[in-house]
Coordinates of C-alpha atoms in Angstrom, one line a residue:
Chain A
X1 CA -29.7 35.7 -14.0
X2 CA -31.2 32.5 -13.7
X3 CA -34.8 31.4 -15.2
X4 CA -37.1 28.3 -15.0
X5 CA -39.7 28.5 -17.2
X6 CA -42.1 25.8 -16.6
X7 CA -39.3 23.3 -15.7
X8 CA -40.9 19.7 -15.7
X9 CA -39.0 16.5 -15.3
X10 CA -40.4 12.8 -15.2
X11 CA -38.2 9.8 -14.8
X12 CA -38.7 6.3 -15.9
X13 CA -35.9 3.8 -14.0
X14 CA -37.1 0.7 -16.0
X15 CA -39.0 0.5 -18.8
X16 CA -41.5 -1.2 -17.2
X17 CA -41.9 1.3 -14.3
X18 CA -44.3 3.8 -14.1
X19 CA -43.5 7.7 -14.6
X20 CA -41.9 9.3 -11.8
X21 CA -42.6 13.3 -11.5
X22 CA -39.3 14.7 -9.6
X23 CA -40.7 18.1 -11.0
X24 CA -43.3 19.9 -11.5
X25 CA -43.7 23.4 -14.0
X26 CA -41.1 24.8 -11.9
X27 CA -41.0 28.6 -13.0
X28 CA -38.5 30.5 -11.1
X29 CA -36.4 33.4 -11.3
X30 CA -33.1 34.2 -9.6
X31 CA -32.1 37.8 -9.8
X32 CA -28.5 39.0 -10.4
X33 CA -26.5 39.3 -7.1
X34 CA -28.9 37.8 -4.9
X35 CA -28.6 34.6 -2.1
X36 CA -30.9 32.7 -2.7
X37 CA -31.9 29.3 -1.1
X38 CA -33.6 26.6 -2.3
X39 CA -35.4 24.8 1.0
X40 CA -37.3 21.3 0.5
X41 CA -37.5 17.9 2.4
X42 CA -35.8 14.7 1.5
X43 CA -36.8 13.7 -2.1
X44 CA -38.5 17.3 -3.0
X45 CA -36.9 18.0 -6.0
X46 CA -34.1 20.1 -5.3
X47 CA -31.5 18.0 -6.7
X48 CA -33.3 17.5 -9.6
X49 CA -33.8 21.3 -9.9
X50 CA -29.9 21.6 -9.8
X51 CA -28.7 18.9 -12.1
X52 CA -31.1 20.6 -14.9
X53 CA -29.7 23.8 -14.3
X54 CA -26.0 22.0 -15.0
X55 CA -27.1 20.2 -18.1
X56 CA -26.4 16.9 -16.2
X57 CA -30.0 15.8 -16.8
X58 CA -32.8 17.3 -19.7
X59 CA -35.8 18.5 -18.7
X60 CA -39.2 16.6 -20.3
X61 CA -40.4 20.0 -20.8
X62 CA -40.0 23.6 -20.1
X63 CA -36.6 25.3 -20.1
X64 CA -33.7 26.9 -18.3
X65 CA -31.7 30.3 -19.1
X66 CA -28.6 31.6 -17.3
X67 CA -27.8 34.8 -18.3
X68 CA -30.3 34.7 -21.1
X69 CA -28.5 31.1 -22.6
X70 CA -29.7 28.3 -22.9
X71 CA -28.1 26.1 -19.9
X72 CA -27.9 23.3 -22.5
X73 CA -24.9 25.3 -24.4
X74 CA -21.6 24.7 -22.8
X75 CA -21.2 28.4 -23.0
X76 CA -23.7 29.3 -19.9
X77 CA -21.9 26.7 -17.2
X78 CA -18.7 29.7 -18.2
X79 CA -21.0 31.7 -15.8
X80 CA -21.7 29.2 -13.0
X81 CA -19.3 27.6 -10.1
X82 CA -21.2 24.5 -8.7
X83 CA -20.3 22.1 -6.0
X84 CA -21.8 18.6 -5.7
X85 CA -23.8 17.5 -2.8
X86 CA -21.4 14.6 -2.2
X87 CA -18.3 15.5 -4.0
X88 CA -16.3 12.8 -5.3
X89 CA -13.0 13.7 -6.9
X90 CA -10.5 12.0 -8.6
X91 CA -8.6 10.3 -5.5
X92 CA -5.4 10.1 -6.8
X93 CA -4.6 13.8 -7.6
X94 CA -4.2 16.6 -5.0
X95 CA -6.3 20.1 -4.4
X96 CA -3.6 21.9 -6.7
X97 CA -3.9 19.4 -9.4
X98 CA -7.8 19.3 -9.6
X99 CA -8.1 23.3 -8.7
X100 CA -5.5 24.0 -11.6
X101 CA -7.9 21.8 -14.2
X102 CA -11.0 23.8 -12.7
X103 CA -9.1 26.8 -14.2
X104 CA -7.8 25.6 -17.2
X105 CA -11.1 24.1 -18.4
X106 CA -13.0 27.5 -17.7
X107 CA -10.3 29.5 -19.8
X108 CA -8.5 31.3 -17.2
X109 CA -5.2 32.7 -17.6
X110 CA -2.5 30.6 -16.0
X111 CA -0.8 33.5 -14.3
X112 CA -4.4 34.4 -13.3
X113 CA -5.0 30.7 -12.0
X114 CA -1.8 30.4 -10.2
X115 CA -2.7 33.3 -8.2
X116 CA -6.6 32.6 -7.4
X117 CA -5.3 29.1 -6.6
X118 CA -3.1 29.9 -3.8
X119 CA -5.9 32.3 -2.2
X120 CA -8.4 29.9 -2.8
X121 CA -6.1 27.1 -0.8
X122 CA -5.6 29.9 2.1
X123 CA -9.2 31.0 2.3
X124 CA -10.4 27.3 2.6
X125 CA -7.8 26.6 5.4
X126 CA -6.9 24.3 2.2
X127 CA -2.6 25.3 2.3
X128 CA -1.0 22.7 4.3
X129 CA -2.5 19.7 2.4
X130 CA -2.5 21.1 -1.2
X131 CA 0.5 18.2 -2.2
X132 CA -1.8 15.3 -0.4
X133 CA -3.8 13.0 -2.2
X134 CA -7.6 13.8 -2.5
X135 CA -8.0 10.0 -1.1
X136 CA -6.6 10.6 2.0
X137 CA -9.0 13.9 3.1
X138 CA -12.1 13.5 5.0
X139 CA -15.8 14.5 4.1
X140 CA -15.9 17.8 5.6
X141 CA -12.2 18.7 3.9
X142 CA -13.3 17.6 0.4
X143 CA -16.2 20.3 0.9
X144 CA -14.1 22.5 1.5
X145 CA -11.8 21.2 -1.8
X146 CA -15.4 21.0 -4.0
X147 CA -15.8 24.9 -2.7
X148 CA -12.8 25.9 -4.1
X149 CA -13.3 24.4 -7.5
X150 CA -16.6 25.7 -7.6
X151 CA -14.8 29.3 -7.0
X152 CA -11.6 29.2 -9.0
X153 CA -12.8 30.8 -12.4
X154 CA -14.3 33.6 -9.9
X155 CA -17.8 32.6 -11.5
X156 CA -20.7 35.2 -11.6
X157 CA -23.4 32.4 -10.3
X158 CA -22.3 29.8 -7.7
X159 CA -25.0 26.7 -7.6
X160 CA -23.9 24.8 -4.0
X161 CA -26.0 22.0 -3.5
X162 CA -25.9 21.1 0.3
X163 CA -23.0 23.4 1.2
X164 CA -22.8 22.5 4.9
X165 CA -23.2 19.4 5.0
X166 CA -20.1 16.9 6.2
X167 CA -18.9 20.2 7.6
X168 CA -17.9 21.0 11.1
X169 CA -19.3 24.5 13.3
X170 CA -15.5 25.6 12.0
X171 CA -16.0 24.9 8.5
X172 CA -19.9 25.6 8.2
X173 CA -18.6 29.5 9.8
X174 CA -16.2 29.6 6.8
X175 CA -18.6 28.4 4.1
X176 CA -21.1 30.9 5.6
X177 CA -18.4 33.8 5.6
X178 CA -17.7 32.9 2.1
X179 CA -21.3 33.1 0.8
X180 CA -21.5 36.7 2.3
X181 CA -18.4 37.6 0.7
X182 CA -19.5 36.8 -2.6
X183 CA -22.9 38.5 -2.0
X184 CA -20.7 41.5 -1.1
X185 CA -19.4 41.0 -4.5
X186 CA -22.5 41.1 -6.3
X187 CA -22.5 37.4 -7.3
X188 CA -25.5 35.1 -7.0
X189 CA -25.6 32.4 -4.5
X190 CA -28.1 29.8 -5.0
X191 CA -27.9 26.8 -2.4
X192 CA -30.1 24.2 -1.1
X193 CA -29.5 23.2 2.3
X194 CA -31.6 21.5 5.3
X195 CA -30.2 23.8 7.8
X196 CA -32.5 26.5 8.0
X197 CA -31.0 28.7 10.4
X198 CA -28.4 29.2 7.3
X199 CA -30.9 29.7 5.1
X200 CA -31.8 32.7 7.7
X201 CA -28.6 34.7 8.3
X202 CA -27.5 34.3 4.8
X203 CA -30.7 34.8 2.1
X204 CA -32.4 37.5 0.6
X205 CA -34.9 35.1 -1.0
X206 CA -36.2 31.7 -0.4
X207 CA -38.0 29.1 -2.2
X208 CA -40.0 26.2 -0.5
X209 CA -40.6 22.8 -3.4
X210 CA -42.1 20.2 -1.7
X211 CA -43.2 16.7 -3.9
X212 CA -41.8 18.5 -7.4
X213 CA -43.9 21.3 -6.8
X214 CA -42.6 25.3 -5.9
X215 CA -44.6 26.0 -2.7
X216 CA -43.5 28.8 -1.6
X217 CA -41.5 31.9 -2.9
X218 CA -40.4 35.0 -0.6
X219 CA -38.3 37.8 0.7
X220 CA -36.8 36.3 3.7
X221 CA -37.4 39.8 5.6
X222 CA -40.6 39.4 5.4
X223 CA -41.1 35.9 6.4
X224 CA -38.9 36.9 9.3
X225 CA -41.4 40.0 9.9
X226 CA -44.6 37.8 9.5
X227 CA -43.2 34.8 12.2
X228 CA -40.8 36.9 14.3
X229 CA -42.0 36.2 18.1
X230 CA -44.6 34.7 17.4
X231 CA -45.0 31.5 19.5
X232 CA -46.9 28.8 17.6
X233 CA -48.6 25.1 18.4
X234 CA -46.9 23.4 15.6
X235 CA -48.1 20.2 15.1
X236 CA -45.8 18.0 12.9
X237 CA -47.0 16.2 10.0
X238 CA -50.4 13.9 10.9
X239 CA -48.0 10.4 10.9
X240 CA -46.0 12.1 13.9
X241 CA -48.2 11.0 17.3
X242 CA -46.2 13.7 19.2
X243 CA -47.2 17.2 19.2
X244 CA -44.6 19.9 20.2
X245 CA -45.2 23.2 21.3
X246 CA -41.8 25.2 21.2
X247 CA -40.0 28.4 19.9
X248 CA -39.2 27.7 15.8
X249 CA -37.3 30.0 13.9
X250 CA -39.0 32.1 11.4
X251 CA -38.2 30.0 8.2
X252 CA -38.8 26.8 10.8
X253 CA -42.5 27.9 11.3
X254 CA -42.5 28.7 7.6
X255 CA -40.7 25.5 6.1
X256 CA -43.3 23.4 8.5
X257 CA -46.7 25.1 7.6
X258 CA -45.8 24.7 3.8
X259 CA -45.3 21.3 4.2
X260 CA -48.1 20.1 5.9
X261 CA -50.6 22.2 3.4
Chain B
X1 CA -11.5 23.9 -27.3
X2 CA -8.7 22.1 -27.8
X3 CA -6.8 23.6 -24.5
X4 CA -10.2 22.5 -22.5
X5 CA -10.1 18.8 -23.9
X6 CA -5.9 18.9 -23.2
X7 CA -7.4 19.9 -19.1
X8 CA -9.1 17.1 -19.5
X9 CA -7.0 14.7 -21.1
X10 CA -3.9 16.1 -18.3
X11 CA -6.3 15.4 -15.2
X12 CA -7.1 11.6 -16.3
X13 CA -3.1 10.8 -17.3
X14 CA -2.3 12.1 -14.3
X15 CA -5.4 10.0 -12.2
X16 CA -3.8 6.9 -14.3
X17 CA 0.0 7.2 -13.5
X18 CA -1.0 7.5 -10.0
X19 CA -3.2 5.0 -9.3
X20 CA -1.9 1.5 -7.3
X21 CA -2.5 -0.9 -10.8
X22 CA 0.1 1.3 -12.5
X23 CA 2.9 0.1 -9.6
X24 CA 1.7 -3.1 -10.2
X25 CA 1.9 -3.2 -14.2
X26 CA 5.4 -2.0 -13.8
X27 CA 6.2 -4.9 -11.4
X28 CA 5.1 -7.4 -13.7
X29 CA 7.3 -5.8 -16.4
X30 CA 10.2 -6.4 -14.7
X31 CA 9.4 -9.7 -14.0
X32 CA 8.9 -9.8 -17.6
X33 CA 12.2 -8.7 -18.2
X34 CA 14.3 -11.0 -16.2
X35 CA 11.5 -14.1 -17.8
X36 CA 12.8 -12.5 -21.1
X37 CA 16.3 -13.6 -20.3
X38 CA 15.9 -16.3 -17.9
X39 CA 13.1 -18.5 -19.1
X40 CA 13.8 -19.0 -23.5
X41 CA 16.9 -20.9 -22.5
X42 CA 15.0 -23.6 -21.2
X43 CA 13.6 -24.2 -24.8
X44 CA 17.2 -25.1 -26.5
X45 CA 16.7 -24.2 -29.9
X46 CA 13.8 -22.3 -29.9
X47 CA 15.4 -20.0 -27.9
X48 CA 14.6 -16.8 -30.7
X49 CA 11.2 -17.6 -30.5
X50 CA 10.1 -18.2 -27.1
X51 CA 12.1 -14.9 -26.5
X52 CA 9.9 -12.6 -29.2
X53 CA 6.8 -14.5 -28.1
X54 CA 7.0 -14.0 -24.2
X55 CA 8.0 -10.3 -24.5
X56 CA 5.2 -9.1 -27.3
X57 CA 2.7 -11.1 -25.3
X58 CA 3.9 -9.6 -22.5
X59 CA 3.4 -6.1 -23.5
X60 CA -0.2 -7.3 -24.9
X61 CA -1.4 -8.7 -21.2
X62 CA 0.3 -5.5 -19.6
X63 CA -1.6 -3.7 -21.8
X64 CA -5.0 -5.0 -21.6
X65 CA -4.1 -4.8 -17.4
X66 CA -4.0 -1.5 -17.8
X67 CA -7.1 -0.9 -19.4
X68 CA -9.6 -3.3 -17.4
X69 CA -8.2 -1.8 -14.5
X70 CA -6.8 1.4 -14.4
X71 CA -8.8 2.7 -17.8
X72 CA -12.0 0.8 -16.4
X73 CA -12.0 2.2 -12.5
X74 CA -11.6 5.9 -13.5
X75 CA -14.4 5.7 -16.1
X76 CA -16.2 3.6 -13.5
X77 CA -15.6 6.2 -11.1
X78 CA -17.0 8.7 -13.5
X79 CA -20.0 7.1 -14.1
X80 CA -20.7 5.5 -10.8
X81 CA -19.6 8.2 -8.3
X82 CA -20.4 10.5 -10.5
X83 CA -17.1 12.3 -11.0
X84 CA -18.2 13.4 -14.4
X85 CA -19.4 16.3 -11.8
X86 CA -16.4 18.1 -11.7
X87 CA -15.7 18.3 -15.9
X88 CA -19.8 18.8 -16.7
X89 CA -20.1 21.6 -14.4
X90 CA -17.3 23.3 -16.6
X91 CA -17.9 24.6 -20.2
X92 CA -17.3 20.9 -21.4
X93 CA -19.5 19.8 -24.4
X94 CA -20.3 16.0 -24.1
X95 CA -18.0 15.2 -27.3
X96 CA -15.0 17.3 -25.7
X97 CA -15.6 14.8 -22.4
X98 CA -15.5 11.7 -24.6
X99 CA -12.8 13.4 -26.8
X100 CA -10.7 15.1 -23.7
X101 CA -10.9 11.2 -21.9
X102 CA -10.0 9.3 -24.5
X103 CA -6.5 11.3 -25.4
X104 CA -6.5 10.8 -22.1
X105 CA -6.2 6.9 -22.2
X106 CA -4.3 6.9 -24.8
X107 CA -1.6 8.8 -23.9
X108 CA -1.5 6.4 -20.4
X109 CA -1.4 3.6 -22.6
X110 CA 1.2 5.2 -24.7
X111 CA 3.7 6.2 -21.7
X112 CA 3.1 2.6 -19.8
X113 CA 3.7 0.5 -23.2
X114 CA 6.6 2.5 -24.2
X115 CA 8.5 1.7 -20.5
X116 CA 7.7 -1.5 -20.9
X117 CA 8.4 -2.1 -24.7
X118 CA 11.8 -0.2 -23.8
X119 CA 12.1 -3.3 -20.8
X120 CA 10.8 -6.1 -23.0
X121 CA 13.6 -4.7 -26.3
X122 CA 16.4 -4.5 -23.8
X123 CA 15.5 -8.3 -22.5
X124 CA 15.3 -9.0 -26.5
X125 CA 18.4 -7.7 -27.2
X126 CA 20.3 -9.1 -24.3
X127 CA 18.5 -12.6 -25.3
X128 CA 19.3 -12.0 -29.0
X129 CA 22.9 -10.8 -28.1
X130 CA 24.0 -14.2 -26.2
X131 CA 22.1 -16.4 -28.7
X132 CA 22.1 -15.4 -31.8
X133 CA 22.1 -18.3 -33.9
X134 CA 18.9 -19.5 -31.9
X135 CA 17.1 -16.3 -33.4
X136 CA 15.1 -16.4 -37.0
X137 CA 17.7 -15.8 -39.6
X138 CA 15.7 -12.9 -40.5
X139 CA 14.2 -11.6 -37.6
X140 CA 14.3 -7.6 -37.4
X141 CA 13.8 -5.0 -34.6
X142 CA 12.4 -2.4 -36.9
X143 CA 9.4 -6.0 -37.5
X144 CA 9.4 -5.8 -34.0
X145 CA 9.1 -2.5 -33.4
X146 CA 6.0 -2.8 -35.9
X147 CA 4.4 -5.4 -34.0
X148 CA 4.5 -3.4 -31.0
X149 CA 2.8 -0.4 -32.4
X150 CA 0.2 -2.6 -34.0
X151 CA -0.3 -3.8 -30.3
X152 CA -0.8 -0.6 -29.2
X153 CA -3.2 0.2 -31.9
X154 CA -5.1 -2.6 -30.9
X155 CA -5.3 -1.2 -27.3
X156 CA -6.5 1.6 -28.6
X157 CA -9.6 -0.1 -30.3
X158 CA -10.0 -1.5 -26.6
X159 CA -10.0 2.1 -25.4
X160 CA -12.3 3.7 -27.9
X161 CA -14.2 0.3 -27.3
X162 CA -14.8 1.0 -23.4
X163 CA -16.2 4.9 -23.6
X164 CA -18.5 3.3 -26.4
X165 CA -20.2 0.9 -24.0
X166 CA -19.7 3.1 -21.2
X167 CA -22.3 5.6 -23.4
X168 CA -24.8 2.7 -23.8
X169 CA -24.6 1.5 -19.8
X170 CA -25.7 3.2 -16.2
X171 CA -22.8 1.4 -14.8
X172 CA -19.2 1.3 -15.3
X173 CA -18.5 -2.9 -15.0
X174 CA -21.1 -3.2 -17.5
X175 CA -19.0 -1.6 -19.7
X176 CA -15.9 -3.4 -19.0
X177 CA -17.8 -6.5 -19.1
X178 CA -19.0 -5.4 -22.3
X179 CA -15.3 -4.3 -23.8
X180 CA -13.6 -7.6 -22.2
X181 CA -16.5 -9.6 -24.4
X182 CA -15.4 -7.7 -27.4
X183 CA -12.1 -8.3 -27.0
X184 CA -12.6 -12.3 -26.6
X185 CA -14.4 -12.0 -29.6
X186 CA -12.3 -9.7 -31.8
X187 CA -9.4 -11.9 -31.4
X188 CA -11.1 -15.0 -32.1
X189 CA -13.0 -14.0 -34.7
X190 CA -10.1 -14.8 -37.4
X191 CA -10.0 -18.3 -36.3
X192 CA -13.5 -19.1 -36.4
X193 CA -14.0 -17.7 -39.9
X194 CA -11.0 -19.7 -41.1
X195 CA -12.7 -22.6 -39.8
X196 CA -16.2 -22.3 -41.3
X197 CA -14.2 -21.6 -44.6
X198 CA -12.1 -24.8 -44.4
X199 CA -15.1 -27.0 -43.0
X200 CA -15.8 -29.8 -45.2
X201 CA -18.7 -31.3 -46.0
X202 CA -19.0 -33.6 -43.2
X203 CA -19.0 -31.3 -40.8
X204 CA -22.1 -29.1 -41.7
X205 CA -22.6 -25.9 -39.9
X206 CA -25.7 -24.6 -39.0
X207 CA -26.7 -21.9 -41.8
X208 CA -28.3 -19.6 -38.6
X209 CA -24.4 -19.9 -36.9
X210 CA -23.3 -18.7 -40.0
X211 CA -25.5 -15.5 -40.5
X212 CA -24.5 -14.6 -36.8
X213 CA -20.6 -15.2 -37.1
X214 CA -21.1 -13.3 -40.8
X215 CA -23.0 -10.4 -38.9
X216 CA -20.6 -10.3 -35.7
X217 CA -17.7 -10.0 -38.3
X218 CA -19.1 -6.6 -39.2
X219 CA -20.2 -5.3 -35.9
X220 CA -17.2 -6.4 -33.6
X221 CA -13.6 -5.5 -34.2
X222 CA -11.2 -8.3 -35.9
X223 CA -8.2 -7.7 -33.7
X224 CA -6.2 -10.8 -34.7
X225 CA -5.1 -8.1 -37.7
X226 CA -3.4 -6.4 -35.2
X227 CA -1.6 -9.6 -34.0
X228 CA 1.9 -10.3 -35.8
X229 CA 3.5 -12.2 -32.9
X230 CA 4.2 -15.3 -35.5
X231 CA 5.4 -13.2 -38.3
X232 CA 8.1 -12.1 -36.2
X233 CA 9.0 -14.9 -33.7
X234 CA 9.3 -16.5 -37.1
X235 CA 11.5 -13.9 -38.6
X236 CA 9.2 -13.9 -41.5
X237 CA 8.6 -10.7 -43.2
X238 CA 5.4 -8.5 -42.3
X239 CA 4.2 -7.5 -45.4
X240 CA 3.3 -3.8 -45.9
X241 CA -0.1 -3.9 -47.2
X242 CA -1.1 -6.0 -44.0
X243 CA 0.7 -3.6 -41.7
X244 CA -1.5 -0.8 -43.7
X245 CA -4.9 -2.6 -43.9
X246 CA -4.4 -2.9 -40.5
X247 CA -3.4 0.7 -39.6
X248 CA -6.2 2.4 -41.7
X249 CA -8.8 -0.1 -40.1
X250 CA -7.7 0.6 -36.8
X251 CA -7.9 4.1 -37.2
X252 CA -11.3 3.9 -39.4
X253 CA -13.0 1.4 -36.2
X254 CA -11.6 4.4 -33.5
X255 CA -12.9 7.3 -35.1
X256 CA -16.1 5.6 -35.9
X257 CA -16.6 4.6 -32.2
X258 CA -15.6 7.9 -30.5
X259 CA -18.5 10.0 -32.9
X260 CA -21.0 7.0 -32.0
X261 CA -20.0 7.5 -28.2
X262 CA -19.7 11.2 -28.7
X263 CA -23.4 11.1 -30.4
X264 CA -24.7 8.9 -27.6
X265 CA -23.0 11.0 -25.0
X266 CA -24.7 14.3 -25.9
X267 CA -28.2 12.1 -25.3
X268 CA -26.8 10.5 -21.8
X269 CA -27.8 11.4 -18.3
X270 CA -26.2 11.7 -15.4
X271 CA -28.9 11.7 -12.7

């Protein structure tokens, strides 16, 4: 469904700066109704990753297909529902106003819209503040607003970058329901998120970048299977003085021994 | 197409009518109107003029409110706070963006000047009705009318003016910065030539200044075409071929900013 294909990206802030490498030959493939999560620390690259699969920024070299086009055609962002790490909206206008341009710019219907609006609004818990201004919600509510714009032309790929985060236990349940739903109905999920014990109970396959570069690339059963009850000395990264011996999660011990490779 | 660029242009007329600024503009407008009436009677017999004057200037300053502040924050906000997001990630090209915003503008501009041309005419009237043999012997509402759609062709320019720069800068006051420049310029730019043409030859200009003012005539709008605030205080007649020079340049100027902007859009990046 989705393909890197030796996805490189270099930035250059000032012209006097030197090259920056956000990204590295990323060649990756995302199969068709598959959750798949993109895992990295601070400053890895996943961002990046996501903003070339949107078109928002061109890679220096490689490319990227979605559904076999180009993601630099207008035509192949049809296919894919995203939502921003920090969403910003226009303030003034309310869920209804922004969730009924979501539609309308993506072709659908408006007896179709009107409908997938309203369940959007009560899946999200969205209902009773659909006339308020967008100014007036908090972080964790205009997630939950971004989710439904992501979702209201019912896309077949849905791109959240940092799904959970600004959300409460409440709302991270809901997103996390919502991911399994659409996995139920064969659509491919592919997120990034720091919380790893999401990345757990809702993945089929995972990817690890770390400085630009893919690290690691796996089933999540068998990570699980390879780390399950296993008790490990992790020692954190060599700049940590402290070392902790405790229980990680599978994808924990995984995420830390890529890292420090 | 065209229904994805109207999504567009709905959503950012509908972010403008509701921001604070607009509440404001229409404030000022009806202190406008009640100036209209109160204030040319403090000028005996120039009455007629000091009337047409305050209220076409009015609608001018109104006009250029709304677009360094209500026009400016939203693209600001696109840019900066990246709310370009939310249309990018839909099957937008970058021309329908710059095309979808800009009707967008536009048809802000066109509601808010409308309201208050309709304020400003009914102060005229009401001024022109109590003092009529204080106005021009041949003043005209239809030349008024004119000079108000000129004004708002001249926004317009403005508008097409700010997505330009906003294509060429990473951040949205530059732009404005950039656009409030332009418009300095573009309105002076009439005067300054007259002056190099009538300097005598006492006064010697530097040939260099020259070159640059002949250069910046071609590069930067020449707004003051759009300006016929004396014709009609004056009740002198606009002639047609002015009104029409100025139309078709006006409309030439816009479409050749919007493909640059759509052009240098399709390049941008939004990291």
């Amino acid at each position: 469904m989705i393909q890197f294909k030796k996805v490189s990206k270099t930035y250059k802030y000032n012209f006097w700066d030197k090259k920056i490498t956000a990204l590295k030959e990323l060649t990756l493939t995302i199969e068709k109704g598959e959750v798949f999560g993109f895992l990295g620390p601070n400053g890895a690259g996943k961002s990046t990753a996501i903003k070339l699969l949107m078109d928002f920024i061109r890679p220096s070299s490689g490319m990227i297909l979605i559904d076999g086009i180009d993601s630099k055609e207008p035509q192949a962002r049809r296919l894919l529902g995203y939502l921003p790490e920090n969403p910003y909206f226009y303030d003034q206008l309310t869920p209804k106003d922004l969730l009924s341009f979501g539609a309308k710019a993506s072709g659908v219907k408006p007896k179709d819209a009107k409908k997938r609006i309203s369940y959007l609004l009560k899946k999200l818990e969205l209902e009773h503040v659909s006339k308020r201004r967008l100014r007036q919600f908090s972080k964790g509510m205009l997630q939950r607003v971004g989710l439904a714009l992501s979702l209201v032309h019912d896309p077949q790929v849905v791109v959240l970058d940092e799904p959970m985060s600004g959300l409460d236990p409440l709302g991270r349940t809901l997103v996390s329901k919502l991911i399994l739903e659409l996995k139920e109905r064969g659509k491919t999920v592919f997120f990034s998120s720091h919380i790893l014990s999401d990345i757990e109970r809702l993945c089929d396959r995972i990817a690890i970048i770390h400085k630009g570069e893919l690290r690691f690339l796996g089933y999540i059963k068998n990570v699980i299977s390879k780390y399950n009850e296993q008790e490990q000395d992790i020692s954190l990264p060599p700049k940590e003085t402290t070392s902790y011996k405790r229980i990680l999660s599978p994808v924990e011990k995984l995420f830390i021994e890529v890292i420090n490779q | 197409m065209l229904y994805r660029i109207l999504s567009l242009q709905n959503i950012t007329f509908k972010e403008g009518i509701k921001d604070k600024s607009i509440l404001a503009i229409f404030f000022i407008a009806i202190l406008t109107f009640i100036a209209i009436i109160i204030f040319p009677n403090l000028f005996a017999r120039d009455i007629g003029k000091v009337c047409i004057d305050v209220a076409l200037s009015s609608i001018t300053l109104l006009g250029l409110i709304l677009i360094f502040f209500t026009c400016s924050s939203i693209l600001s906000k696109d840019v900066d706070k990246k709310t370009i997001y939310i249309v990018l990630a839909r099957p937008f090209s970058r021309a329908e963006y710059i095309i979808g915003k800009y009707l967008g503008f536009l048809s802000l501009e066109v509601f808010v000047i409308t309201i208050i041309s309709v304020l400003s005419t009914v102060g005229v009237f009401i001024c022109y009705h109590y003092n009529i043999h204080y106005f021009p012997k041949h003043f005209s509402f239809y030349e008024y009318l004119l000079a108000i759609l000129m004004i708002i062709e001249m926004l317009a320019i403005l508008i097409a003016l700010l997505l330009f720069f906003s294509s060429l800068t990473t951040q949205g006051f530059t732009a404005t910065i950039l656009t409030l420049a332009s418009y300095i310029i573009g309105s002076s730019l009439n005067d300054v030539l007259d002056t190099i043409s009538n300097s005598s030859d006492s006064i010697k200009i530097n040939k260099g200044i020259i070159y640059v003012i002949n250069l910046v005539k071609y590069i930067f709008p020449n707004l003051s075409l759009f300006d016929f605030k004396l014709e009609v205080a004056h009740g002198v007649k606009i002639s047609s071929q002015n009104i029409t020079t100025a139309f078709l340049y006006g409309i030439i100027y816009i479409l050749l900013l919007i493909s640059l902007s759509c052009l240098l859009y399709k390049r941008k990046e939004f990291p």
